[in-house]
Amino acid sequence: RVLENLSVMDEVRRQIGVIFNEER
């Protein structure tokens, strides 16, 4: 479960990064 959570967090971070890039 820990590994899965890390993968999910990585995906969320990627989406957040894309949103921030779009904002800028």
Coordinates of C-alpha atoms in Angstrom, one line a residue:
R1 CA 0.0 0.0 0.0
V2 CA 2.9 2.4 0.8
L3 CA 4.3 1.9 -2.7
E4 CA 0.9 2.5 -4.3
N5 CA 0.4 5.7 -2.2
L6 CA 3.8 7.0 -3.4
S7 CA 2.9 6.4 -7.0
V8 CA -0.4 8.2 -6.5
M9 CA 1.4 11.2 -4.9
D10 CA 3.8 11.2 -7.8
E11 CA 0.9 11.4 -10.3
V12 CA -0.8 14.1 -8.2
R13 CA 2.4 16.1 -8.1
R14 CA 2.7 15.8 -11.9
Q15 CA -0.8 17.1 -12.4
I16 CA -0.2 20.0 -9.9
G17 CA 3.0 20.8 -11.8
V18 CA 1.2 20.9 -15.1
I19 CA -1.5 23.2 -13.6
F20 CA 1.2 25.6 -12.2
N21 CA 2.9 25.6 -15.6
E22 CA -0.4 26.4 -17.3
E23 CA -1.0 29.3 -14.8
R24 CA 2.4 30.7 -15.5

